[in-house]
Coordinates of C-alpha atoms in Angstrom, one line a residue:
M1 CA 0.0 0.0 0.0
E2 CA 1.4 3.4 -0.9
L3 CA 2.3 5.8 1.9
S4 CA 0.1 8.5 0.3
A5 CA -2.9 6.3 1.0
Q6 CA -2.2 6.3 4.7
M7 CA -1.1 9.9 5.4
S8 CA -2.9 13.2 4.9
M9 CA -0.8 16.1 3.8
A10 CA -0.9 19.4 5.8
P11 CA -0.7 22.8 4.1
P12 CA 2.8 24.0 3.2
T13 CA 4.7 25.5 6.1
N14 CA 8.2 27.1 6.5
G15 CA 10.1 26.9 3.3
G16 CA 7.3 25.2 1.4
K17 CA 7.9 21.9 3.3
R18 CA 4.9 19.7 3.9
R19 CA 4.1 18.0 7.2
C20 CA 2.6 14.5 7.4
S21 CA 0.0 13.8 10.1
R22 CA 0.6 10.8 12.3
P23 CA -1.7 7.8 11.7
G24 CA -4.3 7.3 14.4
L25 CA -6.5 4.5 15.6
G26 CA -8.9 5.2 12.8
D27 CA -6.2 4.0 10.3
I28 CA -6.1 0.5 11.9
H29 CA -7.6 -2.3 9.9
E30 CA -11.0 -3.4 11.4
D31 CA -9.8 -7.0 12.1
M32 CA -6.7 -5.7 13.9
L33 CA -8.8 -3.2 15.9
E34 CA -11.2 -6.0 17.0
R35 CA -8.2 -8.1 18.2
V36 CA -6.8 -5.2 20.2
L37 CA -10.2 -4.4 21.8
A38 CA -10.8 -8.1 22.5
R39 CA -7.7 -8.1 24.8
L40 CA -8.9 -5.3 27.0
P41 CA -10.6 -6.1 30.3
P42 CA -14.3 -6.1 29.7
A43 CA -14.9 -3.1 32.0
S44 CA -12.3 -1.0 30.1
F45 CA -13.8 -2.0 26.7
F46 CA -17.3 -0.9 27.7
R47 CA -16.0 2.4 28.8
L48 CA -14.2 2.9 25.5
R49 CA -17.5 2.2 23.6
A50 CA -18.3 5.9 24.1
V51 CA -15.4 6.9 21.9
C52 CA -17.2 6.5 18.6
R53 CA -20.1 4.7 16.9
E54 CA -17.8 2.2 15.2
W55 CA -16.3 1.0 18.5
R56 CA -19.8 0.7 19.9
A57 CA -20.9 -1.5 17.0
V58 CA -17.9 -3.8 17.5
A59 CA -19.6 -5.5 20.6
A60 CA -22.2 -7.1 18.3
S61 CA -19.8 -8.2 15.7
P62 CA -19.4 -12.0 15.3
T63 CA -15.7 -11.6 14.4
F64 CA -15.2 -9.6 17.6
L65 CA -16.9 -12.3 19.7
D66 CA -14.7 -14.9 18.0
A67 CA -11.6 -12.8 18.8
C68 CA -12.7 -12.6 22.5
A69 CA -13.1 -16.4 22.6
R70 CA -9.5 -16.9 21.4
V71 CA -7.9 -14.7 24.1
P72 CA -6.2 -17.1 26.5
S73 CA -6.3 -16.9 30.3
R74 CA -9.2 -14.5 30.5
H75 CA -10.5 -14.1 34.1
P76 CA -14.1 -15.4 34.4
W77 CA -17.2 -13.3 35.1
F78 CA -19.7 -14.9 37.5
L79 CA -23.4 -14.4 36.6
M80 CA -25.5 -14.0 39.8
L81 CA -29.1 -15.1 39.6
S82 CA -32.1 -14.8 42.0
E83 CA -35.5 -16.2 42.2
R84 CA -36.8 -12.8 42.9
P85 CA -37.2 -10.2 40.1
H86 CA -33.9 -8.5 40.8
P87 CA -31.7 -7.2 38.0
V88 CA -29.1 -9.7 36.8
V89 CA -25.5 -8.8 37.8
A90 CA -22.1 -10.3 37.1
F91 CA -18.9 -10.2 39.2
D92 CA -15.7 -9.4 37.4
A93 CA -13.0 -11.5 39.0
A94 CA -10.2 -9.5 37.5
G95 CA -11.5 -6.0 38.2
R96 CA -13.2 -7.1 41.4
S97 CA -16.3 -5.2 40.5
W98 CA -20.0 -5.7 40.0
N99 CA -21.6 -5.0 36.6
A100 CA -25.3 -4.8 35.6
C101 CA -26.3 -7.3 32.9
R102 CA -29.2 -7.4 30.5
A103 CA -31.4 -10.5 30.2
P104 CA -34.4 -11.3 28.1
T105 CA -37.6 -10.7 30.0
G106 CA -39.4 -13.8 31.4
S107 CA -36.5 -16.2 30.7
M108 CA -33.9 -18.2 32.7
P109 CA -30.3 -19.1 31.7
V110 CA -29.7 -22.7 30.9
A111 CA -26.1 -22.7 29.4
A112 CA -23.2 -20.4 28.5
S113 CA -20.1 -20.3 26.3
G114 CA -17.6 -17.7 25.1
G115 CA -19.3 -14.8 27.0
L116 CA -22.8 -15.6 25.6
V117 CA -25.7 -17.0 27.6
L118 CA -28.4 -19.3 26.4
Y119 CA -31.8 -18.5 27.8
S120 CA -35.0 -20.5 27.8
V121 CA -38.3 -18.5 27.7
L122 CA -40.3 -19.7 30.6
A123 CA -43.7 -19.3 28.9
T124 CA -42.9 -21.1 25.7
G125 CA -39.6 -23.0 26.1
A126 CA -38.1 -21.1 23.1
L127 CA -34.4 -20.6 23.2
C128 CA -32.4 -17.4 22.6
V129 CA -28.8 -16.4 22.9
S130 CA -27.9 -13.1 24.6
N131 CA -24.8 -11.1 25.3
P132 CA -25.4 -10.1 28.9
L133 CA -23.3 -7.0 28.8
T134 CA -24.7 -5.4 25.6
G135 CA -28.2 -6.8 25.7
A136 CA -27.9 -8.0 22.1
S137 CA -29.9 -11.2 21.6
R138 CA -31.2 -13.5 18.9
A139 CA -33.9 -16.1 19.0
L140 CA -33.0 -19.6 17.9
P141 CA -35.1 -21.4 15.3
T142 CA -37.5 -24.0 16.7
P143 CA -35.5 -27.3 17.2
P144 CA -36.6 -30.4 15.3
Q145 CA -38.7 -33.0 17.1
G146 CA -39.1 -36.7 16.7
P147 CA -42.5 -38.4 17.2
G148 CA -44.5 -37.5 20.2
V149 CA -43.4 -34.8 22.7
P150 CA -39.8 -35.7 23.8
Q151 CA -38.7 -35.0 27.4
L152 CA -35.8 -32.6 27.5
H153 CA -32.9 -34.0 29.6
A154 CA -29.9 -31.6 29.0
I155 CA -28.7 -28.6 27.1
A156 CA -25.1 -27.8 26.2
M157 CA -23.5 -24.8 24.6
Y158 CA -19.9 -24.9 23.3
G159 CA -17.4 -23.9 20.6
S160 CA -16.9 -20.8 18.5
P161 CA -18.9 -20.2 16.4
Y162 CA -21.2 -21.6 19.2
R163 CA -23.3 -24.7 19.0
V164 CA -26.2 -25.8 21.1
A165 CA -27.0 -29.4 21.8
L166 CA -30.3 -30.7 23.1
F167 CA -30.7 -34.2 24.5
T168 CA -34.3 -35.5 24.6
G169 CA -36.2 -38.7 24.8
E170 CA -36.6 -41.6 27.3
L171 CA -34.1 -44.3 28.1
P172 CA -33.0 -46.2 26.2
D173 CA -34.3 -44.1 23.2
L174 CA -32.3 -40.9 23.6
S175 CA -31.6 -38.5 20.7
M176 CA -29.6 -35.3 20.2
A177 CA -30.2 -32.2 18.0
V178 CA -27.4 -29.7 17.4
F179 CA -27.8 -26.0 16.4
D180 CA -24.9 -24.5 14.5
S181 CA -24.8 -20.7 14.7
S182 CA -22.6 -20.4 11.6
E183 CA -25.3 -22.2 9.6
D184 CA -28.3 -20.8 11.6
S185 CA -29.9 -24.2 11.4
W186 CA -30.5 -27.4 13.4
E187 CA -29.2 -30.9 12.6
G188 CA -31.0 -34.0 13.8
P189 CA -32.5 -35.3 16.0
M190 CA -30.0 -38.1 15.8
P191 CA -30.4 -41.3 17.9
L192 CA -27.8 -42.0 20.6
A193 CA -26.8 -45.6 20.4
R194 CA -26.0 -47.5 23.6
R195 CA -22.4 -48.6 23.9
S196 CA -21.9 -52.3 23.5
G197 CA -21.3 -54.1 26.9
T198 CA -23.4 -51.7 28.9
S199 CA -25.6 -53.8 31.1
S200 CA -27.1 -51.3 33.6
P201 CA -30.6 -50.1 32.5
D202 CA -29.9 -46.7 34.1
A203 CA -26.5 -46.3 32.4
P204 CA -26.2 -43.3 30.0
P205 CA -25.7 -44.2 26.3

């Protein structure tokens, strides 16, 4: 890339010489900026969101969330819940501070991964994924179902881009459906076969 594309030229000064302005944070490539911001303590990042609209929009970027998930040795945040209608709060272990979080109305958290929380809507059982710090959320498509009304046994959330696994059915006929956020679709339900040599009727497949 030519230097002239990165520097702005100031009006001529003493002796007709031109002065080049120094490149600022606005000249950093978007991917590199997201990597830098992802390594900040969460509290510092959310204070810096007030700098400009572009930085504020970074929080909802899938590539920024992926960059956050790749940062090693990040201190955990502990989400505090209550049966009473109190606001959801999280404790920052690194900054030793309490932070208000945003949660979908009428829902309860059932799993978490990479700073995102999976909620189940109490009235309908629908699933949605939310960023508890920004309040950004998305509803997941209705998961596929086998014959009858399967009993839900477990929910797991993992990976980046994240996946959600639902385990349903009755022993010994258990099945699993997986939602892939990169494809925005469910796969399954797939039957879970019992391992050969398992004799206990209560043993998991």
